Every structure is written in structure tokens, then in C-alpha cells.
Amino acid sequence: MAENVVATYYYPTAAPAAMEVCGAELGQGAGDKCFDDDGRPKRNGTMWTASAHIITAVIGSGVLSLGWAIAQLGWVAGPAVMLLFSLVTYYTSSLLADCYRSGDPCTGKRNYTYMDAVNANLSGIKVQICGFLQYANIVGVAIGYTIAASISMLAIRRANCFHQKGHGNPCKISSTPYMIIFGVAEIFFSQIPDFDQISWLSILAAVMSFTYSSIGLGLGIVQVIANRGVQGSLTGISIGAVTPMDKVWRSLQAFGDIAFAYSYSLILIEIQDTIRAPPPSESTVMKRATVVSVAVTTLFYMLCGCMGYAAFGDGAPGNLLTGFGFYEPFWLLDVANAAIVVHLVGAYQVYCQPLFAFVEKWAAQRWPDSAYVTGEVEVPLPTRRCKVNLFRATWRTAFVVATTVVSMLLPFFNDVVGFLGALGFWPLTVYFPVEMYVVQKKVPRWSPRWLCLQMLSLGCLVISVAAAAGSIAGIASDLKVYRPFKSY
């Protein structure tokens, strides 16, 4: 049992009393209307709410680095690599969706989380490795989102500074206070208990992501018109402008940036667990949501990335809206960066809920009689009384504080984004979904399908290792000149 602790969530079963109350209120058989087949409260998610969750997780800060990524690869390889990642993400997400239930897709045992699915289909060291990678990736994403949000808040200040004092003014401002502001906001929102209660936040964040992506796209189009032509080349930034080795490292880092932009598999099962019970099966609905969300995000990525490169060519900034490729209209940049901040508040919560839930379920199973871990305290508010779990409040607050402090020490947007994309892409987006699907569907070893799946996995492993190497080289280069807490 100890071997499975890191890999299992523990959900309390529905209380019989609650079932009786529901039946008494609504009539005979009403229990089925209040609870799903596993005894948990009825899920109400649809394809559209699932798509909103995915878009919230996917169209994040990564979209802003795509112009820079395409600048490293050029007009031929850049869009091709983006399309390749979108197809791989869609395919492996479809494999993963089939692993939500073990056995029959409509009546089989539910796997509530990514780790539950891994635990149901795989065993031994693979489960331990997956648990470490998933939660390490979540911590990394939290750090990356804190950095991105602070940079956007900083950009609002700098855009107004440039507007008032001229583009030649350095306008040096520290990002540290803005990271603290973002951290305080996340402490507040992290107290929302679970996925079922943050649909409104996901929908708001999805709207914000379209807002700033559209502004970035619009500004890119205006810049192309102002330039009277498309910038850039077929092969990207030329050797001479950078050294041959830098060209290699930058190209590899671009792969990591694009991989990060498509990374959401580690929370796919959790999103799928919000979908209402069959018919149709949750996997069918999730596959439809994946088609919609990946198609929408790919279209936006192509437009934003390609337009950013078309507008600035080899000089495309690492972050389209904060690297000050654009200075005017300053108020529109303020709107776009404010939308980024609102979006990242929601995306942070969507990504971190699995880690929050795991620690809390493990603690509840470990200390079931502890009032601190399982009890609730009533907190009077001006309009109503709110119940707060003390362990949830302290643990989630401590997590947000820790990720905020680390973000202050490593504010390298592009390099961190590339490294996170490389770290999570192969194992969580490709390897584990492929391995679980092989077990779930009993794909014969050495059969044509098995060989194709393994070749896909091996190819993505090579890409992930190369992208991680490029990002580590970038971080090492940044650390040579960086001083913590200094204004830039």
C-alpha cells in the first residue's frame, strides 16, 4: 500500500444520509439524479466547459513567445513544427481520454486523475516516476506563470513610462513587487476547493486569452502594413547575426517553447472528470473537446506566431507584448497585458488543482481524525458565513509563497518556458498516454500499431532532450549577467 501512496487520490464516498435526503426531497429514485454511478455528486460538464478548461490551460503565456520561436526556425520549419506538435498533442490526448475509465468506456471504473489512470494501467517504478514528473511540472508551471504575470504587470508600467518619457528612456523597474501582488491574488483564489467550482474562472480566463491573442495579432498585422511587407526568411535568424552554436541552441529552445504552448495532458483526466455521465461516454465528449480546443489554439498560434515574425523578422522579441516590439497605442498594450494577468490567475489554478487535491487527500487518509486536517472553521464575512479548512488554507498558501519566491530568483521568461515544455512534453504528453493505451486496449507487442506508437514515443523523446538542452544553455547564459531583485 505504501508504494501507491504517491500515486493515488482518496475520495470519500457519498454519505447514505445525503442520498436519503436527496431522495426525500425529489421523490423515489431521485438519488440517481443527485449522484453519479460512483456515488459522487452529479457532474454537469459538457464539451464546451471542457473546451474552456483546455483553452484556459493551453492558450497561455506560451503564445507570446511563438513569434520568437518561429524567428529561430524560419518560415518553413516554424509553422511545420507547430503543426507537428498540434497533431501529436491531439493524438496522444485522444489515447489518454480512453484511459479515464478502466474497461467499458461507459460503465468501467473511473480514474479521477492522471495519476489514478497511470496507477490503474501501469505499475512499479513507472507510477513513482510519473507522480514525480507530474507534480514537478505543476510546480514549474506555477513558477512560469508567476514570472509571465509579473512581466505583463511590469509591461503596463513601462508602456506608460515610454509613452510619457519617450522610447529612449530606460524605464528600469523591478518585477519583484508585481510577483508579490500576483502571489497574494493566487493565495486568495487557491482556496477554491476543486475543479467543479472554477468553471467560471476558466471561462473568464479563456475569454482573456482570446483578448490578448487578438490584440497581439492585430498589432502584428498593423506592423506588417507599416513595414509594407513581410519580414523574415525561410531559415530564420541567420548565422552571422548569431554564432553557429547559438543558432543551434536557440532552435532547440524554440522547440521547447512550442512544446510548452501545447502542454495540458497532465490535467486532461481531471478535466474529463467534470463531464456529465454517459451517454455519450466521457471519452467521446473529451475527444470532441480536444478537437475543438486544439484546432482553435493551433489557429491562434499560427496567426500570432507567424504575424509576430512577419512584423519583426529576426528581431522578434521573446514576448510579443512585453518585449516592446510595440510601443503604441500604449493603452491597447495595457489592455492586452491586463488580460494576460487575469488569464494567468485562472490558468495557475487550473494547473495546480491536481497537486492541491493530491496533498489534501493524502493528508486526510494519513490523519483522518485530525481536526486541523479534516475539520472546518466558520469565518464570518460581511454577507455570509464561510467554512474554511485550516490545512487547505495553510498548505496552499505555503505553496504559493514558495513558488513566488523561486520566481523572484529566476525571472527568465523564454528559457523557463522552453525548459518546462521540454520537461513535460515527452513523458506526460506522449510516453505515459501511449503506454496506458497499449495496456488498456491490449495492443499486441511488435504488432504494426505497437511499433508505430513506440516510434512516435521515441521521436518525441529525442525532441524533448534536445529542447531541454537548448533551454538549459539559455538559462546558463542568463545567469552569467543576472542579479536577483535588480531593476531591468
XYZ file of C-alpha atoms in Angstrom:
488
model
C 0.000 0.000 0.000
C 2.855 2.384 0.802
C 4.082 2.041 -2.776
C 0.821 3.522 -4.058
C 0.561 6.496 -1.727
C 2.297 8.889 -4.135
C 0.047 7.814 -6.969
C -3.455 7.650 -5.564
C -6.153 10.158 -4.700
C -8.596 9.257 -1.962
C -12.199 10.365 -2.446
C -14.822 9.971 0.249
C -17.891 8.063 -0.835
C -21.241 9.799 -0.793
C -22.907 9.604 2.581
C -26.061 7.428 2.694
C -27.798 10.202 4.644
C -27.196 12.618 1.792
C -28.689 10.073 -0.618
C -31.749 9.725 1.590
C -32.203 13.500 1.877
C -31.935 13.835 -1.876
C -34.488 11.054 -2.378
C -36.839 12.532 0.216
C -36.720 15.947 -1.410
C -37.096 14.861 -5.002
C -39.048 11.620 -4.797
C -38.254 7.945 -5.287
C -35.201 7.274 -7.416
C -34.064 10.844 -7.106
C -30.751 9.655 -5.692
C -29.750 8.831 -9.249
C -30.456 12.437 -10.203
C -28.157 13.773 -7.489
C -25.260 11.334 -7.691
C -23.274 9.605 -10.410
C -22.566 5.871 -10.620
C -19.574 6.236 -8.269
C -21.606 7.912 -5.510
C -20.110 11.355 -6.061
C -22.259 14.452 -6.738
C -23.533 14.534 -10.299
C -21.125 16.041 -12.822
C -22.531 18.683 -15.138
C -19.622 19.394 -17.502
C -20.126 19.488 -21.278
C -17.911 19.606 -24.347
C -17.944 23.404 -24.105
C -16.913 23.627 -20.440
C -14.185 21.030 -21.072
C -13.023 23.063 -24.086
C -12.943 26.191 -21.906
C -10.779 24.399 -19.324
C -8.396 23.196 -22.063
C -8.181 26.583 -23.780
C -7.535 28.202 -20.387
C -4.659 25.788 -19.810
C -3.283 25.833 -23.377
C -3.575 29.408 -24.664
C -1.371 30.872 -22.003
C 1.805 32.867 -21.837
C 3.360 30.447 -24.328
C 1.569 32.117 -27.238
C 3.596 35.283 -26.695
C 6.941 33.553 -27.316
C 5.884 31.918 -30.597
C 6.978 34.862 -32.754
C 10.471 34.488 -31.289
C 10.337 30.697 -31.753
C 9.437 30.999 -35.443
C 12.199 33.610 -35.850
C 14.720 30.949 -34.810
C 13.321 28.305 -37.181
C 12.157 30.358 -40.170
C 9.107 30.374 -42.399
C 9.476 26.718 -43.418
C 10.363 24.866 -40.204
C 8.495 27.171 -37.765
C 4.882 26.583 -38.885
C 5.695 22.937 -39.715
C 6.960 22.254 -36.182
C 3.897 23.985 -34.715
C 1.559 21.844 -36.821
C 3.507 18.702 -35.857
C 3.154 19.442 -32.132
C -0.573 20.110 -32.515
C -1.143 16.768 -34.272
C 0.909 14.836 -31.712
C -0.910 16.567 -28.822
C -4.331 15.813 -30.322
C -3.483 12.162 -30.991
C -1.960 11.412 -27.589
C -4.778 13.315 -25.839
C -7.259 11.019 -27.597
C -5.322 7.998 -26.317
C -5.358 9.452 -22.815
C -9.105 10.172 -22.946
C -9.719 6.433 -23.435
C -7.978 5.779 -20.100
C -10.484 7.742 -17.969
C -12.461 4.545 -17.371
C -10.876 1.140 -16.948
C -12.683 -1.438 -19.080
C -16.021 -0.387 -20.557
C -15.956 3.276 -21.736
C -19.433 3.920 -20.243
C -19.594 1.763 -17.104
C -15.960 0.964 -16.251
C -14.253 2.117 -13.050
C -13.449 5.827 -13.168
C -9.896 7.119 -12.867
C -10.336 10.555 -11.328
C -6.859 11.885 -12.062
C -3.913 11.406 -14.390
C -2.112 9.542 -11.597
C -5.120 7.282 -10.969
C -5.099 6.332 -14.664
C -1.372 5.557 -14.531
C -1.868 3.521 -11.354
C -4.727 1.526 -12.920
C -2.801 0.639 -16.085
C 0.884 0.595 -15.160
C 2.789 -0.447 -12.053
C 6.031 -0.255 -10.103
C 8.629 2.405 -10.761
C 6.662 3.887 -13.675
C 3.979 5.075 -11.263
C 6.552 6.690 -8.973
C 8.333 8.406 -11.870
C 5.064 9.689 -13.310
C 3.999 11.109 -9.947
C 7.297 12.951 -9.556
C 7.238 14.321 -13.118
C 3.615 15.448 -12.998
C 3.914 17.304 -9.741
C 7.342 18.731 -10.593
C 5.857 20.003 -13.849
C 2.938 21.606 -11.991
C 5.372 23.395 -9.664
C 7.363 24.530 -12.699
C 4.264 25.811 -14.480
C 3.245 27.753 -11.356
C 6.672 29.407 -11.343
C 6.480 30.103 -15.086
C 3.023 31.666 -14.801
C 4.130 33.857 -11.888
C 7.057 35.122 -13.974
C 4.839 35.741 -17.010
C 2.171 37.585 -14.995
C 4.728 39.845 -13.297
C 6.329 40.660 -16.651
C 2.919 41.679 -18.020
C 2.186 43.873 -14.990
C 5.648 45.377 -15.337
C 4.980 45.981 -19.043
C 1.917 48.083 -18.192
C 4.098 50.360 -16.058
C 6.840 50.506 -18.691
C 4.402 51.166 -21.572
C 3.059 54.179 -19.692
C 6.620 55.268 -18.854
C 7.706 55.071 -22.513
C 4.597 56.974 -23.548
C 5.332 59.803 -21.109
C 9.152 59.956 -21.260
C 9.934 58.674 -24.752
C 11.088 55.347 -26.156
C 14.732 56.144 -25.447
C 14.192 56.260 -21.679
C 15.380 53.023 -19.978
C 12.335 52.954 -17.630
C 14.008 50.447 -15.311
C 11.509 48.897 -12.901
C 11.806 45.849 -10.632
C 9.450 42.920 -11.251
C 9.589 41.770 -7.604
C 6.609 43.830 -6.289
C 4.454 42.546 -9.138
C 5.309 38.934 -8.364
C 4.224 39.585 -4.782
C 0.925 41.102 -5.973
C 0.271 38.073 -8.199
C 1.164 35.721 -5.336
C -1.297 37.432 -2.982
C -4.068 37.062 -5.588
C -3.243 33.364 -6.023
C -3.355 32.787 -2.259
C -6.936 34.043 -2.325
C -8.069 32.060 -5.399
C -6.233 28.900 -4.321
C -8.797 28.472 -1.541
C -11.415 27.444 -4.143
C -11.698 23.723 -3.272
C -11.700 21.937 -6.656
C -12.235 21.886 -10.432
C -16.018 21.723 -10.179
C -16.078 25.195 -8.629
C -13.731 27.031 -11.010
C -15.619 26.660 -14.317
C -16.489 30.374 -14.160
C -12.800 31.219 -13.664
C -11.818 29.031 -16.645
C -14.415 30.655 -18.907
C -13.247 34.142 -17.856
C -9.611 33.158 -18.418
C -10.421 31.693 -21.855
C -12.078 34.992 -22.861
C -9.000 36.878 -21.655
C -6.677 34.605 -23.664
C -8.598 35.376 -26.851
C -8.493 39.077 -25.953
C -4.723 39.433 -25.672
C -4.013 36.983 -28.508
C -6.303 39.014 -30.765
C -4.606 42.279 -29.754
C -1.167 40.783 -30.432
C -2.394 39.532 -33.798
C -3.951 42.903 -34.671
C -0.802 44.838 -33.744
C 1.263 42.401 -35.828
C -0.952 42.983 -38.866
C -0.679 46.772 -38.424
C 3.117 46.498 -38.162
C 3.316 44.393 -41.339
C 1.256 47.041 -43.165
C 3.516 49.785 -41.774
C 6.591 47.843 -42.947
C 4.977 47.477 -46.394
C 5.883 43.809 -46.482
C 6.575 40.617 -44.574
C 9.838 40.350 -42.633
C 11.860 37.192 -42.002
C 13.462 34.443 -44.056
C 12.890 30.789 -44.923
C 15.550 29.558 -42.474
C 15.140 32.013 -39.586
C 17.798 34.110 -37.880
C 20.993 33.924 -39.902
C 24.441 32.780 -38.825
C 26.396 35.987 -38.529
C 23.699 37.704 -36.518
C 24.335 34.860 -34.050
C 27.113 32.274 -33.815
C 26.555 28.787 -35.294
C 26.332 27.300 -31.782
C 23.849 29.962 -30.660
C 21.760 29.192 -33.744
C 21.610 25.533 -32.676
C 20.750 26.315 -29.037
C 18.122 28.876 -29.999
C 16.491 26.482 -32.468
C 16.322 23.763 -29.819
C 14.885 26.210 -27.293
C 12.240 27.174 -29.870
C 11.113 23.513 -29.895
C 10.698 23.719 -26.115
C 8.703 26.960 -26.359
C 6.314 25.405 -28.877
C 6.001 22.227 -26.781
C 5.119 24.334 -23.720
C 2.438 26.129 -25.719
C 0.645 22.784 -26.251
C 1.179 21.294 -22.794
C -2.035 20.310 -20.993
C -2.103 16.496 -20.916
C -1.186 16.336 -17.235
C -4.600 17.821 -16.317
C -6.686 16.191 -19.091
C -8.110 13.405 -16.913
C -9.022 15.912 -14.189
C -10.879 17.993 -16.786
C -12.569 14.861 -18.139
C -13.792 14.031 -14.626
C -16.032 17.133 -14.738
C -18.026 15.826 -17.758
C -21.567 14.547 -17.135
C -22.160 10.792 -17.133
C -22.889 8.786 -20.343
C -24.375 8.676 -22.839
C -22.306 9.660 -24.736
C -19.213 8.368 -22.937
C -16.879 10.855 -21.279
C -14.098 9.823 -23.669
C -16.277 10.657 -26.692
C -17.101 14.104 -25.296
C -13.465 14.712 -24.320
C -12.228 13.828 -27.799
C -14.666 16.330 -29.285
C -13.485 18.963 -26.803
C -9.872 18.153 -27.715
C -10.583 18.570 -31.445
C -12.246 21.943 -30.848
C -9.651 23.289 -28.426
C -6.532 22.075 -30.283
C -7.914 23.372 -33.601
C -8.724 26.768 -32.080
C -5.390 27.084 -30.301
C -3.411 25.987 -33.365
C -5.165 28.592 -35.498
C -4.381 31.278 -32.922
C -0.801 30.077 -32.550
C -0.224 30.104 -36.294
C -1.695 33.580 -36.635
C 0.066 35.100 -33.612
C 3.430 33.380 -34.140
C 3.592 33.966 -37.878
C 2.344 37.543 -37.623
C 4.882 38.311 -34.883
C 7.676 37.043 -37.139
C 6.231 38.803 -40.180
C 6.167 42.090 -38.233
C 9.663 41.977 -36.696
C 11.609 39.336 -38.624
C 14.781 38.078 -36.938
C 14.382 40.766 -34.267
C 11.082 39.336 -32.948
C 11.019 39.845 -29.147
C 10.883 36.903 -26.754
C 7.498 38.116 -25.520
C 5.398 39.842 -28.177
C 3.502 42.169 -25.839
C 6.147 42.817 -23.179
C 9.385 42.761 -25.199
C 8.428 46.157 -26.665
C 8.332 45.319 -30.259
C 5.228 47.532 -29.898
C 5.138 50.865 -28.032
C 1.869 52.351 -29.259
C -1.026 52.548 -28.777
C 0.100 52.260 -25.168
C -3.456 51.915 -23.800
C -4.097 48.900 -26.022
C -0.913 47.278 -24.743
C -2.188 47.954 -21.218
C -5.483 46.190 -22.014
C -3.650 43.209 -23.541
C -1.263 42.824 -20.613
C -4.082 43.190 -18.087
C -5.914 40.392 -19.950
C -2.772 38.243 -19.706
C -2.657 38.737 -15.937
C -6.337 37.820 -15.488
C -5.872 34.758 -17.704
C -2.807 33.584 -15.789
C -4.654 33.893 -12.471
C -7.148 31.322 -13.805
C -4.562 29.152 -15.567
C -2.490 28.918 -12.371
C -5.499 27.481 -10.546
C -6.426 25.051 -13.344
C -2.900 23.636 -13.368
C -2.364 23.496 -9.607
C -5.671 21.867 -8.584
C -4.357 18.271 -9.139
C -1.387 18.900 -6.835
C -3.551 20.630 -4.235
C -6.043 17.753 -4.300
C -3.352 15.056 -4.060
C -1.700 16.513 -0.963
C -5.042 17.117 0.759
C -6.447 13.637 0.034
C -3.198 12.021 1.167
C -3.211 14.060 4.392
C -6.878 13.207 5.049
C -6.099 9.497 4.692
C -2.942 9.787 6.794
C -4.565 11.761 9.662
C -8.326 11.111 9.378
C -9.033 12.118 12.987
C -7.114 15.391 12.945
C -9.377 18.427 13.298
C -6.649 20.526 11.647
C -6.550 18.315 8.525
C -10.207 17.324 8.085
C -12.172 19.861 10.139
C -13.554 23.239 9.085
C -13.737 26.584 10.845
C -16.511 29.088 10.249
C -15.282 32.510 9.192
C -17.870 35.327 9.339
C -17.903 37.510 6.235
C -19.886 40.725 5.674
C -22.515 38.946 3.551
C -22.387 35.329 4.744
C -20.518 32.783 6.860
C -17.792 30.781 5.085
C -16.298 27.449 6.159
C -12.505 27.175 5.836
C -10.337 24.061 6.134
C -7.209 25.081 8.054
C -4.891 22.538 6.412
C -6.032 23.588 2.923
C -5.544 27.258 3.789
C -2.021 26.851 5.201
C -0.739 24.284 2.670
C -1.961 26.156 -0.400
C -0.713 29.464 0.968
C 2.716 27.944 1.640
C 2.830 26.540 -1.920
C 2.015 29.920 -3.491
C 4.592 31.692 -1.298
C 7.297 29.152 -2.239
C 6.662 29.390 -5.999
C 6.596 33.197 -5.778
C 9.989 33.308 -4.026
C 11.555 30.989 -6.629
C 10.069 33.155 -9.395
C 11.809 36.198 -7.939
C 15.143 34.389 -8.218
C 14.696 33.132 -11.811
C 12.725 35.647 -13.907
C 13.803 34.301 -17.338
C 10.588 34.034 -19.341
C 11.746 32.370 -22.560
C 14.272 29.978 -21.043
C 11.941 28.835 -18.262
C 9.088 28.345 -20.760
C 11.330 26.268 -23.036
C 12.647 24.112 -20.204
C 9.166 23.438 -18.784
C 7.909 22.487 -22.245
C 10.802 20.087 -22.753
C 10.493 18.586 -19.259
C 6.803 17.764 -19.537
C 6.213 17.079 -23.218
C 7.629 13.600 -23.787
C 6.832 11.813 -20.512
C 3.421 13.330 -19.736
C 2.061 14.138 -23.199
C 3.431 11.139 -25.121
C 5.080 8.293 -23.173
C 2.542 7.605 -20.413
C -0.567 8.047 -22.630
C 0.959 5.638 -25.171
C 1.902 3.073 -22.525
C -1.505 3.262 -20.817
C -3.328 2.935 -24.134
C -1.266 -0.143 -25.066
C -2.260 -1.808 -21.766
C -5.887 -0.638 -21.834
C -6.536 -1.778 -25.418
C -4.223 -4.818 -25.162
C -2.216 -3.814 -28.243
C -0.016 -6.847 -29.131
C 3.724 -6.290 -28.720
C 5.577 -5.976 -32.084
C 2.314 -5.504 -33.978
C 2.324 -2.676 -36.604
C 0.290 -0.429 -34.284
C 2.577 -1.111 -31.326
C 5.662 -0.319 -33.430
C 4.139 2.944 -34.704
C 3.254 4.036 -31.159
C 6.783 3.260 -29.918
C 8.356 5.128 -32.848
C 6.188 8.151 -32.031
C 7.304 7.985 -28.401
C 10.995 7.619 -29.315
C 10.871 10.522 -31.762
C 9.280 12.801 -29.159
C 11.894 11.732 -26.582
C 14.679 12.917 -28.885
C 12.901 16.263 -29.397
C 12.364 16.742 -25.637
C 16.001 16.016 -24.740
C 17.259 18.393 -27.429
C 14.838 21.148 -26.366
C 15.817 20.771 -22.698
C 19.497 21.091 -23.641
C 18.789 24.302 -25.555
C 16.839 25.835 -22.669
C 19.462 24.887 -20.070
C 22.100 26.556 -22.248
C 19.904 29.692 -22.352
C 19.412 29.732 -18.570
C 23.173 29.260 -18.018
C 23.861 32.208 -20.313
C 21.319 34.406 -18.492
C 22.732 33.553 -15.059
C 26.134 34.970 -16.063
C 24.745 38.514 -16.148
C 21.644 38.313 -13.925
C 21.465 39.798 -10.412
C 18.405 38.916 -8.261
C 15.935 41.664 -7.313
C 17.596 44.208 -9.642
C 15.536 46.522 -11.858
C 15.786 45.864 -15.605
